[in-house]
Amino acid sequence: MLLDNKTAIVTGGSRGIGRAICINLAKEGANIVTCYSNGADAANETVKMCEEFGVKAIAVKANVACEADVEALVNKAKEEFGSIDILVNNAGITKDNLMLKMTSDDFSDVIDTNLKGAFMMLKHVSKIMLRQKSGHIINISSVVGLRGNAGQVNYSASKAGMIGMTKSAAKELGSRGITVNAVAPGFIETDMTAKLPESVVSENLKSIPMKCLGNVNDVANLVAFLGSDNARYITGQVICVDGGMAM
Ligand code: NAP
């Protein structure tokens, strides 16, 4: 299979896009290390779903915004599996509000989880990948990081930051056989989008040429490709999975 004997860390694998990424990577033969912040039962469910494909999987409680948790997660993955071949920075939150009503705490919380969390994962995992001289890193950004969105200055700043970080890291790590890419999903049906009012969903649908929302596997299929050696010469790219929304 595409990812036989590989090990992947996927942050935020308890549900939504992260769970689908874990399952897709497991289906291709990768052992899975995932983390969650609160959803222990759901994360253990993801582990069981991965194990059905005959791979090993573990779920660790780790807040990606906390560097001690990040280090413990990366050390656990290395101890259990010996190598880390794929990192998917997927964990993310929203705290939406119009800019004038947004508190500084709501701005910082989103940046700390979505951007600083991804940075700390990138830093600690790339130390291991540099020694291996191989690895594939995929940052889950958003079309909102490319286009902006009213009510999401914190979220769009975090996702645009991930794109800059992806390109800089790709330049730092490319000569050592490590690729770094960003995936920018559009409107994907998950818990994150379920809390949006129907009017926002129908308004967004108007700007999607394919006239439907995406599903979690649309994103997970691309991640499995970018995490494989079939994508060995692709780095520093931002690939939208959005039904044409951001073009
Ligand atoms: P979701 O359903 O809300 O799931 C978020 C996941 O992240 C959960 O597993 C959650 O764990 C985990 N998480 C949140 N904060 C964390 C933290 N501090 N430390 C560790 N894990 C944490 O979200 P989703 O819709 O699947 O989105 C996944 C990623 O895709 C996010 O980065 C999001 O910004 C991005 N994205 C989504 C869409 C969309 O339309 N859905 C579009 C563009 C980009 P718990 O279960 O423990 O809370």
PDB file of C-alpha atoms and ligand atoms in Angstrom:
ATOM      1  CA  MET A   1       0.000   0.000   0.000  1.00  0.00           C
ATOM      2  CA  LEU A   2       0.942   3.641  -0.484  1.00  0.00           C
ATOM      3  CA  LEU A   3       1.969   4.259   3.152  1.00  0.00           C
ATOM      4  CA  ASP A   4       3.038   0.823   4.406  1.00  0.00           C
ATOM      5  CA  ASN A   5       5.298   1.022   7.519  1.00  0.00           C
ATOM      6  CA  LYS A   6       4.968   4.818   7.672  1.00  0.00           C
ATOM      7  CA  THR A   7       3.945   6.675  10.820  1.00  0.00           C
ATOM      8  CA  ALA A   8       1.697   9.729  10.761  1.00  0.00           C
ATOM      9  CA  ILE A   9       0.881  12.263  13.459  1.00  0.00           C
ATOM     10  CA  VAL A  10      -2.489  13.922  12.849  1.00  0.00           C
ATOM     11  CA  THR A  11      -3.517  16.611  15.324  1.00  0.00           C
ATOM     12  CA  GLY A  12      -7.210  16.869  16.189  1.00  0.00           C
ATOM     13  CA  GLY A  13      -8.275  13.428  14.996  1.00  0.00           C
ATOM     14  CA  SER A  14     -11.289  12.982  17.255  1.00  0.00           C
ATOM     15  CA  ARG A  15     -13.788  14.130  14.633  1.00  0.00           C
ATOM     16  CA  GLY A  16     -14.395  15.951  11.366  1.00  0.00           C
ATOM     17  CA  ILE A  17     -11.608  16.340   8.834  1.00  0.00           C
ATOM     18  CA  GLY A  18      -8.942  15.064  11.265  1.00  0.00           C
ATOM     19  CA  ARG A  19     -10.746  11.761  11.827  1.00  0.00           C
ATOM     20  CA  ALA A  20     -11.182  11.258   8.060  1.00  0.00           C
ATOM     21  CA  ILE A  21      -7.476  11.980   7.532  1.00  0.00           C
ATOM     22  CA  CYS A  22      -6.521   9.384  10.187  1.00  0.00           C
ATOM     23  CA  ILE A  23      -8.774   6.757   8.590  1.00  0.00           C
ATOM     24  CA  ASN A  24      -7.541   7.491   5.063  1.00  0.00           C
ATOM     25  CA  LEU A  25      -3.877   7.300   6.072  1.00  0.00           C
ATOM     26  CA  ALA A  26      -4.570   4.055   7.990  1.00  0.00           C
ATOM     27  CA  LYS A  27      -6.343   2.630   4.932  1.00  0.00           C
ATOM     28  CA  GLU A  28      -3.099   3.230   3.013  1.00  0.00           C
ATOM     29  CA  GLY A  29      -1.111   1.336   5.676  1.00  0.00           C
ATOM     30  CA  ALA A  30       0.215   4.106   7.976  1.00  0.00           C
ATOM     31  CA  ASN A  31       0.368   3.764  11.765  1.00  0.00           C
ATOM     32  CA  ILE A  32      -1.486   6.660  13.359  1.00  0.00           C
ATOM     33  CA  VAL A  33      -0.761   8.909  16.325  1.00  0.00           C
ATOM     34  CA  THR A  34      -3.514  11.406  16.900  1.00  0.00           C
ATOM     35  CA  CYS A  35      -4.348  13.930  19.607  1.00  0.00           C
ATOM     36  CA  TYR A  36      -7.394  15.691  20.967  1.00  0.00           C
ATOM     37  CA  SER A  37      -8.139  18.385  23.518  1.00  0.00           C
ATOM     38  CA  ASN A  38     -11.419  17.179  25.116  1.00  0.00           C
ATOM     39  CA  GLY A  39     -12.917  14.393  23.017  1.00  0.00           C
ATOM     40  CA  ALA A  40     -11.237  11.304  24.527  1.00  0.00           C
ATOM     41  CA  ASP A  41     -14.083   8.905  23.677  1.00  0.00           C
ATOM     42  CA  ALA A  42     -14.337  10.198  20.114  1.00  0.00           C
ATOM     43  CA  ALA A  43     -10.549   9.988  19.664  1.00  0.00           C
ATOM     44  CA  ASN A  44     -10.562   6.386  20.916  1.00  0.00           C
ATOM     45  CA  GLU A  45     -13.314   5.675  18.401  1.00  0.00           C
ATOM     46  CA  THR A  46     -11.022   7.035  15.643  1.00  0.00           C
ATOM     47  CA  VAL A  47      -8.274   4.713  16.906  1.00  0.00           C
ATOM     48  CA  LYS A  48     -10.605   1.705  16.596  1.00  0.00           C
ATOM     49  CA  MET A  49     -11.635   2.772  13.069  1.00  0.00           C
ATOM     50  CA  CYS A  50      -7.939   2.950  12.066  1.00  0.00           C
ATOM     51  CA  GLU A  51      -7.089  -0.409  13.652  1.00  0.00           C
ATOM     52  CA  GLU A  52      -9.713  -2.048  11.428  1.00  0.00           C
ATOM     53  CA  PHE A  53      -7.201  -1.584   8.590  1.00  0.00           C
ATOM     54  CA  GLY A  54      -4.595  -3.661  10.457  1.00  0.00           C
ATOM     55  CA  VAL A  55      -2.367  -0.737  11.491  1.00  0.00           C
ATOM     56  CA  LYS A  56      -1.409   0.453  14.969  1.00  0.00           C
ATOM     57  CA  ALA A  57      -3.028   3.622  16.267  1.00  0.00           C
ATOM     58  CA  ILE A  58      -2.936   5.641  19.473  1.00  0.00           C
ATOM     59  CA  ALA A  59      -4.717   8.760  20.712  1.00  0.00           C
ATOM     60  CA  VAL A  60      -3.004  11.123  23.141  1.00  0.00           C
ATOM     61  CA  LYS A  61      -4.580  14.001  25.064  1.00  0.00           C
ATOM     62  CA  ALA A  62      -2.485  16.981  23.976  1.00  0.00           C
ATOM     63  CA  ASN A  63      -3.350  20.645  23.648  1.00  0.00           C
ATOM     64  CA  VAL A  64      -1.403  21.830  20.595  1.00  0.00           C
ATOM     65  CA  ALA A  65      -1.260  25.336  22.071  1.00  0.00           C
ATOM     66  CA  CYS A  66       0.863  24.011  24.957  1.00  0.00           C
ATOM     67  CA  GLU A  67       4.519  23.324  24.108  1.00  0.00           C
ATOM     68  CA  ALA A  68       4.972  20.725  26.887  1.00  0.00           C
ATOM     69  CA  ASP A  69       2.007  18.758  25.471  1.00  0.00           C
ATOM     70  CA  VAL A  70       3.427  19.041  21.942  1.00  0.00           C
ATOM     71  CA  GLU A  71       6.822  17.722  23.045  1.00  0.00           C
ATOM     72  CA  ALA A  72       5.213  14.856  24.971  1.00  0.00           C
ATOM     73  CA  LEU A  73       3.085  13.949  21.912  1.00  0.00           C
ATOM     74  CA  VAL A  74       6.052  13.933  19.543  1.00  0.00           C
ATOM     75  CA  ASN A  75       8.204  11.933  22.012  1.00  0.00           C
ATOM     76  CA  LYS A  76       5.391   9.398  22.454  1.00  0.00           C
ATOM     77  CA  ALA A  77       5.106   8.933  18.677  1.00  0.00           C
ATOM     78  CA  LYS A  78       8.875   8.461  18.331  1.00  0.00           C
ATOM     79  CA  GLU A  79       9.010   5.971  21.243  1.00  0.00           C
ATOM     80  CA  GLU A  80       6.071   3.922  19.924  1.00  0.00           C
ATOM     81  CA  PHE A  81       6.955   3.834  16.237  1.00  0.00           C
ATOM     82  CA  GLY A  82      10.620   4.865  15.813  1.00  0.00           C
ATOM     83  CA  SER A  83      10.077   7.293  12.924  1.00  0.00           C
ATOM     84  CA  ILE A  84       7.670  10.089  12.048  1.00  0.00           C
ATOM     85  CA  ASP A  85       7.070  10.187   8.307  1.00  0.00           C
ATOM     86  CA  ILE A  86       3.980  12.381   8.032  1.00  0.00           C
ATOM     87  CA  LEU A  87       2.756  15.320  10.100  1.00  0.00           C
ATOM     88  CA  VAL A  88      -0.716  16.732   9.520  1.00  0.00           C
ATOM     89  CA  ASN A  89      -1.402  19.956  11.410  1.00  0.00           C
ATOM     90  CA  ASN A  90      -5.183  19.738  11.443  1.00  0.00           C
ATOM     91  CA  ALA A  91      -6.328  20.819  14.938  1.00  0.00           C
ATOM     92  CA  GLY A  92      -8.168  24.103  14.727  1.00  0.00           C
ATOM     93  CA  ILE A  93     -10.809  26.245  16.373  1.00  0.00           C
ATOM     94  CA  THR A  94     -12.975  29.229  15.506  1.00  0.00           C
ATOM     95  CA  LYS A  95     -14.104  32.080  17.786  1.00  0.00           C
ATOM     96  CA  ASP A  96     -15.978  34.239  15.289  1.00  0.00           C
ATOM     97  CA  ASN A  97     -17.149  37.779  15.832  1.00  0.00           C
ATOM     98  CA  LEU A  98     -17.109  41.085  14.011  1.00  0.00           C
ATOM     99  CA  MET A  99     -13.736  42.761  14.534  1.00  0.00           C
ATOM    100  CA  LEU A 100     -15.058  45.594  16.729  1.00  0.00           C
ATOM    101  CA  LYS A 101     -16.702  43.075  19.055  1.00  0.00           C
ATOM    102  CA  MET A 102     -13.846  40.544  19.074  1.00  0.00           C
ATOM    103  CA  THR A 103     -11.898  40.378  22.347  1.00  0.00           C
ATOM    104  CA  SER A 104      -8.105  40.166  22.378  1.00  0.00           C
ATOM    105  CA  ASP A 105      -8.448  36.802  24.150  1.00  0.00           C
ATOM    106  CA  ASP A 106     -10.588  35.430  21.305  1.00  0.00           C
ATOM    107  CA  PHE A 107      -7.963  36.657  18.842  1.00  0.00           C
ATOM    108  CA  SER A 108      -5.069  35.099  20.810  1.00  0.00           C
ATOM    109  CA  ASP A 109      -6.831  31.791  21.502  1.00  0.00           C
ATOM    110  CA  VAL A 110      -7.380  31.163  17.789  1.00  0.00           C
ATOM    111  CA  ILE A 111      -3.828  32.198  16.849  1.00  0.00           C
ATOM    112  CA  ASP A 112      -2.349  30.097  19.680  1.00  0.00           C
ATOM    113  CA  THR A 113      -4.187  26.930  18.634  1.00  0.00           C
ATOM    114  CA  ASN A 114      -4.267  27.218  14.852  1.00  0.00           C
ATOM    115  CA  LEU A 115      -0.948  28.932  14.100  1.00  0.00           C
ATOM    116  CA  LYS A 116       1.376  28.679  17.107  1.00  0.00           C
ATOM    117  CA  GLY A 117       0.215  25.103  17.705  1.00  0.00           C
ATOM    118  CA  ALA A 118       1.088  24.186  14.121  1.00  0.00           C
ATOM    119  CA  PHE A 119       4.451  25.975  14.472  1.00  0.00           C
ATOM    120  CA  MET A 120       5.362  24.012  17.617  1.00  0.00           C
ATOM    121  CA  MET A 121       4.378  20.712  16.007  1.00  0.00           C
ATOM    122  CA  LEU A 122       6.366  21.633  12.890  1.00  0.00           C
ATOM    123  CA  LYS A 123       9.431  22.555  14.945  1.00  0.00           C
ATOM    124  CA  HIS A 124       9.511  19.423  17.108  1.00  0.00           C
ATOM    125  CA  VAL A 125       8.620  16.978  14.321  1.00  0.00           C
ATOM    126  CA  SER A 126      11.008  18.505  11.795  1.00  0.00           C
ATOM    127  CA  LYS A 127      13.944  17.873  14.190  1.00  0.00           C
ATOM    128  CA  ILE A 128      13.190  14.164  13.784  1.00  0.00           C
ATOM    129  CA  MET A 129      12.529  14.394  10.043  1.00  0.00           C
ATOM    130  CA  LEU A 130      15.831  16.261   9.525  1.00  0.00           C
ATOM    131  CA  ARG A 131      17.700  13.337  11.104  1.00  0.00           C
ATOM    132  CA  GLN A 132      15.723  10.901   8.914  1.00  0.00           C
ATOM    133  CA  LYS A 133      16.288  13.115   5.829  1.00  0.00           C
ATOM    134  CA  SER A 134      12.679  12.484   4.821  1.00  0.00           C
ATOM    135  CA  GLY A 135       9.141  13.458   5.701  1.00  0.00           C
ATOM    136  CA  HIS A 136       5.938  15.056   4.484  1.00  0.00           C
ATOM    137  CA  ILE A 137       4.248  17.872   6.396  1.00  0.00           C
ATOM    138  CA  ILE A 138       0.727  19.008   5.550  1.00  0.00           C
ATOM    139  CA  ASN A 139      -0.814  22.079   7.155  1.00  0.00           C
ATOM    140  CA  ILE A 140      -4.598  22.339   7.038  1.00  0.00           C
ATOM    141  CA  SER A 141      -5.206  25.993   6.256  1.00  0.00           C
ATOM    142  CA  SER A 142      -8.434  27.377   4.747  1.00  0.00           C
ATOM    143  CA  VAL A 143      -9.667  29.353   1.745  1.00  0.00           C
ATOM    144  CA  VAL A 144     -10.422  32.020   4.364  1.00  0.00           C
ATOM    145  CA  GLY A 145      -6.649  32.439   4.742  1.00  0.00           C
ATOM    146  CA  LEU A 146      -6.537  33.374   1.037  1.00  0.00           C
ATOM    147  CA  ARG A 147      -9.715  35.444   0.698  1.00  0.00           C
ATOM    148  CA  GLY A 148     -10.554  36.718   4.216  1.00  0.00           C
ATOM    149  CA  ASN A 149     -14.040  36.505   5.687  1.00  0.00           C
ATOM    150  CA  ALA A 150     -16.146  38.997   7.648  1.00  0.00           C
ATOM    151  CA  GLY A 151     -16.383  37.881  11.273  1.00  0.00           C
ATOM    152  CA  GLN A 152     -13.166  35.873  11.148  1.00  0.00           C
ATOM    153  CA  VAL A 153     -10.191  38.251  11.439  1.00  0.00           C
ATOM    154  CA  ASN A 154      -8.629  35.930  14.041  1.00  0.00           C
ATOM    155  CA  TYR A 155      -9.256  32.728  12.080  1.00  0.00           C
ATOM    156  CA  SER A 156      -8.280  34.155   8.688  1.00  0.00           C
ATOM    157  CA  ALA A 157      -5.065  35.617  10.180  1.00  0.00           C
ATOM    158  CA  SER A 158      -4.205  32.191  11.638  1.00  0.00           C
ATOM    159  CA  LYS A 159      -4.872  30.426   8.333  1.00  0.00           C
ATOM    160  CA  ALA A 160      -2.999  33.024   6.240  1.00  0.00           C
ATOM    161  CA  GLY A 161      -0.130  32.693   8.729  1.00  0.00           C
ATOM    162  CA  MET A 162      -0.080  28.943   8.137  1.00  0.00           C
ATOM    163  CA  ILE A 163       0.389  29.585   4.418  1.00  0.00           C
ATOM    164  CA  GLY A 164       3.414  31.856   5.010  1.00  0.00           C
ATOM    165  CA  MET A 165       4.807  29.335   7.491  1.00  0.00           C
ATOM    166  CA  THR A 166       4.330  26.496   4.973  1.00  0.00           C
ATOM    167  CA  LYS A 167       6.329  28.315   2.279  1.00  0.00           C
ATOM    168  CA  SER A 168       9.142  29.347   4.667  1.00  0.00           C
ATOM    169  CA  ALA A 169       9.428  25.845   6.130  1.00  0.00           C
ATOM    170  CA  ALA A 170       9.408  24.335   2.612  1.00  0.00           C
ATOM    171  CA  LYS A 171      12.429  26.523   1.798  1.00  0.00           C
ATOM    172  CA  GLU A 172      14.231  25.543   5.025  1.00  0.00           C
ATOM    173  CA  LEU A 173      13.580  21.812   4.757  1.00  0.00           C
ATOM    174  CA  GLY A 174      13.505  21.072   1.012  1.00  0.00           C
ATOM    175  CA  SER A 175      17.199  20.236   0.650  1.00  0.00           C
ATOM    176  CA  ARG A 176      16.767  17.506   3.302  1.00  0.00           C
ATOM    177  CA  GLY A 177      14.041  15.639   1.424  1.00  0.00           C
ATOM    178  CA  ILE A 178      11.175  17.047   3.497  1.00  0.00           C
ATOM    179  CA  THR A 179       8.104  18.499   1.778  1.00  0.00           C
ATOM    180  CA  VAL A 180       5.771  21.047   3.379  1.00  0.00           C
ATOM    181  CA  ASN A 181       2.425  21.864   1.786  1.00  0.00           C
ATOM    182  CA  ALA A 182      -0.827  23.536   2.793  1.00  0.00           C
ATOM    183  CA  VAL A 183      -4.300  22.266   2.011  1.00  0.00           C
ATOM    184  CA  ALA A 184      -6.983  24.946   1.959  1.00  0.00           C
ATOM    185  CA  PRO A 185     -10.452  23.456   2.349  1.00  0.00           C
ATOM    186  CA  GLY A 186     -13.482  25.510   1.399  1.00  0.00           C
ATOM    187  CA  PHE A 187     -16.847  24.738   2.969  1.00  0.00           C
ATOM    188  CA  ILE A 188     -16.693  21.202   4.370  1.00  0.00           C
ATOM    189  CA  GLU A 189     -19.539  19.569   6.334  1.00  0.00           C
ATOM    190  CA  THR A 190     -18.258  19.068   9.916  1.00  0.00           C
ATOM    191  CA  ASP A 191     -19.106  20.184  13.492  1.00  0.00           C
ATOM    192  CA  MET A 192     -17.225  23.422  12.732  1.00  0.00           C
ATOM    193  CA  THR A 193     -19.575  24.399   9.893  1.00  0.00           C
ATOM    194  CA  ALA A 194     -22.709  22.813  11.481  1.00  0.00           C
ATOM    195  CA  LYS A 195     -22.875  25.695  13.945  1.00  0.00           C
ATOM    196  CA  LEU A 196     -23.249  28.275  11.143  1.00  0.00           C
ATOM    197  CA  PRO A 197     -26.749  29.679  10.437  1.00  0.00           C
ATOM    198  CA  GLU A 198     -28.565  28.276   7.370  1.00  0.00           C
ATOM    199  CA  SER A 199     -28.452  31.762   5.767  1.00  0.00           C
ATOM    200  CA  VAL A 200     -24.608  31.745   5.880  1.00  0.00           C
ATOM    201  CA  VAL A 201     -24.504  28.283   4.295  1.00  0.00           C
ATOM    202  CA  SER A 202     -26.880  29.239   1.461  1.00  0.00           C
ATOM    203  CA  GLU A 203     -25.001  32.504   0.876  1.00  0.00           C
ATOM    204  CA  ASN A 204     -21.700  30.588   0.623  1.00  0.00           C
ATOM    205  CA  LEU A 205     -23.210  28.046  -1.769  1.00  0.00           C
ATOM    206  CA  LYS A 206     -23.807  30.850  -4.273  1.00  0.00           C
ATOM    207  CA  SER A 207     -20.048  31.398  -4.553  1.00  0.00           C
ATOM    208  CA  ILE A 208     -19.185  27.709  -5.036  1.00  0.00           C
ATOM    209  CA  PRO A 209     -19.114  26.792  -8.759  1.00  0.00           C
ATOM    210  CA  MET A 210     -19.823  23.126  -7.914  1.00  0.00           C
ATOM    211  CA  LYS A 211     -22.968  24.222  -5.951  1.00  0.00           C
ATOM    212  CA  CYS A 212     -22.466  21.777  -3.095  1.00  0.00           C
ATOM    213  CA  LEU A 213     -20.493  21.560   0.151  1.00  0.00           C
ATOM    214  CA  GLY A 214     -17.438  19.346   0.373  1.00  0.00           C
ATOM    215  CA  ASN A 215     -17.127  16.301   2.579  1.00  0.00           C
ATOM    216  CA  VAL A 216     -14.275  15.254   4.847  1.00  0.00           C
ATOM    217  CA  ASN A 217     -12.971  12.638   2.406  1.00  0.00           C
ATOM    218  CA  ASP A 218     -12.472  15.284  -0.281  1.00  0.00           C
ATOM    219  CA  VAL A 219      -9.787  16.742   1.999  1.00  0.00           C
ATOM    220  CA  ALA A 220      -8.480  13.438   3.367  1.00  0.00           C
ATOM    221  CA  ASN A 221      -7.861  11.980  -0.122  1.00  0.00           C
ATOM    222  CA  LEU A 222      -5.553  14.874  -1.004  1.00  0.00           C
ATOM    223  CA  VAL A 223      -3.722  14.614   2.324  1.00  0.00           C
ATOM    224  CA  ALA A 224      -3.031  10.894   1.734  1.00  0.00           C
ATOM    225  CA  PHE A 225      -1.480  11.777  -1.637  1.00  0.00           C
ATOM    226  CA  LEU A 226       0.626  14.647  -0.244  1.00  0.00           C
ATOM    227  CA  GLY A 227       1.776  12.372   2.586  1.00  0.00           C
ATOM    228  CA  SER A 228       3.066   9.776   0.116  1.00  0.00           C
ATOM    229  CA  ASP A 229       6.251   9.612  -1.927  1.00  0.00           C
ATOM    230  CA  ASN A 230       4.100   9.986  -5.069  1.00  0.00           C
ATOM    231  CA  ALA A 231       4.089  13.688  -4.115  1.00  0.00           C
ATOM    232  CA  ARG A 232       7.859  13.828  -3.471  1.00  0.00           C
ATOM    233  CA  TYR A 233       8.491  16.788  -5.813  1.00  0.00           C
ATOM    234  CA  ILE A 234       5.586  18.941  -4.612  1.00  0.00           C
ATOM    235  CA  THR A 235       6.484  21.424  -1.870  1.00  0.00           C
ATOM    236  CA  GLY A 236       5.554  24.924  -0.696  1.00  0.00           C
ATOM    237  CA  GLN A 237       2.158  24.687  -2.388  1.00  0.00           C
ATOM    238  CA  VAL A 238      -1.310  25.719  -1.268  1.00  0.00           C
ATOM    239  CA  ILE A 239      -3.928  23.410  -2.738  1.00  0.00           C
ATOM    240  CA  CYS A 240      -7.593  24.349  -2.410  1.00  0.00           C
ATOM    241  CA  VAL A 241     -10.261  21.680  -1.916  1.00  0.00           C
ATOM    242  CA  ASP A 242     -13.240  23.949  -2.312  1.00  0.00           C
ATOM    243  CA  GLY A 243     -15.368  23.144  -5.368  1.00  0.00           C
ATOM    244  CA  GLY A 244     -13.804  26.159  -7.095  1.00  0.00           C
ATOM    245  CA  MET A 245     -14.814  28.664  -4.376  1.00  0.00           C
ATOM    246  CA  ALA A 246     -11.511  30.552  -4.061  1.00  0.00           C
ATOM    247  CA  MET A 247     -10.449  30.884  -7.702  1.00  0.00           C
TER     248      MET A 247
HETATM  249  P1  NAP B   1     -13.861  20.188  14.075  1.00  0.00           P
HETATM  250  O1  NAP B   1     -14.883  19.233  13.614  1.00  0.00           O
HETATM  251  O2  NAP B   1     -14.267  21.321  14.958  1.00  0.00           O
HETATM  252  O3  NAP B   1     -12.670  19.358  14.798  1.00  0.00           O
HETATM  253  C1  NAP B   1     -11.592  20.035  15.358  1.00  0.00           C
HETATM  254  C2  NAP B   1     -10.581  19.037  15.884  1.00  0.00           C
HETATM  255  O4  NAP B   1      -9.470  19.755  16.439  1.00  0.00           O
HETATM  256  C3  NAP B   1     -11.132  18.166  17.001  1.00  0.00           C
HETATM  257  O5  NAP B   1     -10.549  16.889  16.892  1.00  0.00           O
HETATM  258  C4  NAP B   1     -10.628  18.864  18.258  1.00  0.00           C
HETATM  259  O6  NAP B   1     -10.473  18.006  19.380  1.00  0.00           O
HETATM  260  C5  NAP B   1      -9.266  19.322  17.784  1.00  0.00           C
HETATM  261  N1  NAP B   1      -8.723  20.424  18.570  1.00  0.00           N
HETATM  262  C6  NAP B   1      -9.253  21.667  18.741  1.00  0.00           C
HETATM  263  N2  NAP B   1      -8.456  22.401  19.525  1.00  0.00           N
HETATM  264  C7  NAP B   1      -7.398  21.616  19.866  1.00  0.00           C
HETATM  265  C8  NAP B   1      -6.247  21.805  20.659  1.00  0.00           C
HETATM  266  N3  NAP B   1      -5.995  22.975  21.278  1.00  0.00           N
HETATM  267  N4  NAP B   1      -5.371  20.782  20.806  1.00  0.00           N
HETATM  268  C9  NAP B   1      -5.614  19.593  20.192  1.00  0.00           C
HETATM  269  N5  NAP B   1      -6.684  19.352  19.414  1.00  0.00           N
HETATM  270  C10 NAP B   1      -7.570  20.354  19.269  1.00  0.00           C
HETATM  271  O7  NAP B   1     -13.105  20.887  12.857  1.00  0.00           O
HETATM  272  P2  NAP B   1     -13.018  20.475  11.305  1.00  0.00           P
HETATM  273  O8  NAP B   1     -14.111  21.159  10.597  1.00  0.00           O
HETATM  274  O9  NAP B   1     -12.834  19.017  11.166  1.00  0.00           O
HETATM  275  O10 NAP B   1     -11.674  21.253  10.891  1.00  0.00           O
HETATM  276  C11 NAP B   1     -10.396  20.632  10.906  1.00  0.00           C
HETATM  277  C12 NAP B   1      -9.381  21.614  10.358  1.00  0.00           C
HETATM  278  O11 NAP B   1      -9.773  22.011   9.043  1.00  0.00           O
HETATM  279  C13 NAP B   1      -9.280  22.912  11.178  1.00  0.00           C
HETATM  280  O12 NAP B   1      -7.942  23.358  11.201  1.00  0.00           O
HETATM  281  C14 NAP B   1     -10.141  23.873  10.386  1.00  0.00           C
HETATM  282  O13 NAP B   1      -9.757  25.208  10.609  1.00  0.00           O
HETATM  283  C15 NAP B   1      -9.853  23.422   8.978  1.00  0.00           C
HETATM  284  N6  NAP B   1     -10.902  23.810   8.022  1.00  0.00           N
HETATM  285  C16 NAP B   1     -12.168  23.356   8.145  1.00  0.00           C
HETATM  286  C17 NAP B   1     -13.123  23.755   7.204  1.00  0.00           C
HETATM  287  C18 NAP B   1     -14.556  23.289   7.263  1.00  0.00           C
HETATM  288  O14 NAP B   1     -15.346  23.729   6.418  1.00  0.00           O
HETATM  289  N7  NAP B   1     -14.933  22.399   8.175  1.00  0.00           N
HETATM  290  C19 NAP B   1     -12.761  24.615   6.174  1.00  0.00           C
HETATM  291  C20 NAP B   1     -11.449  25.060   6.095  1.00  0.00           C
HETATM  292  C21 NAP B   1     -10.526  24.649   7.011  1.00  0.00           C
HETATM  293  P3  NAP B   1     -11.644  17.821  20.501  1.00  0.00           P
HETATM  294  O15 NAP B   1     -12.651  16.887  19.884  1.00  0.00           O
HETATM  295  O16 NAP B   1     -10.923  17.213  21.649  1.00  0.00           O
HETATM  296  O17 NAP B   1     -12.195  19.170  20.768  1.00  0.00           O
END
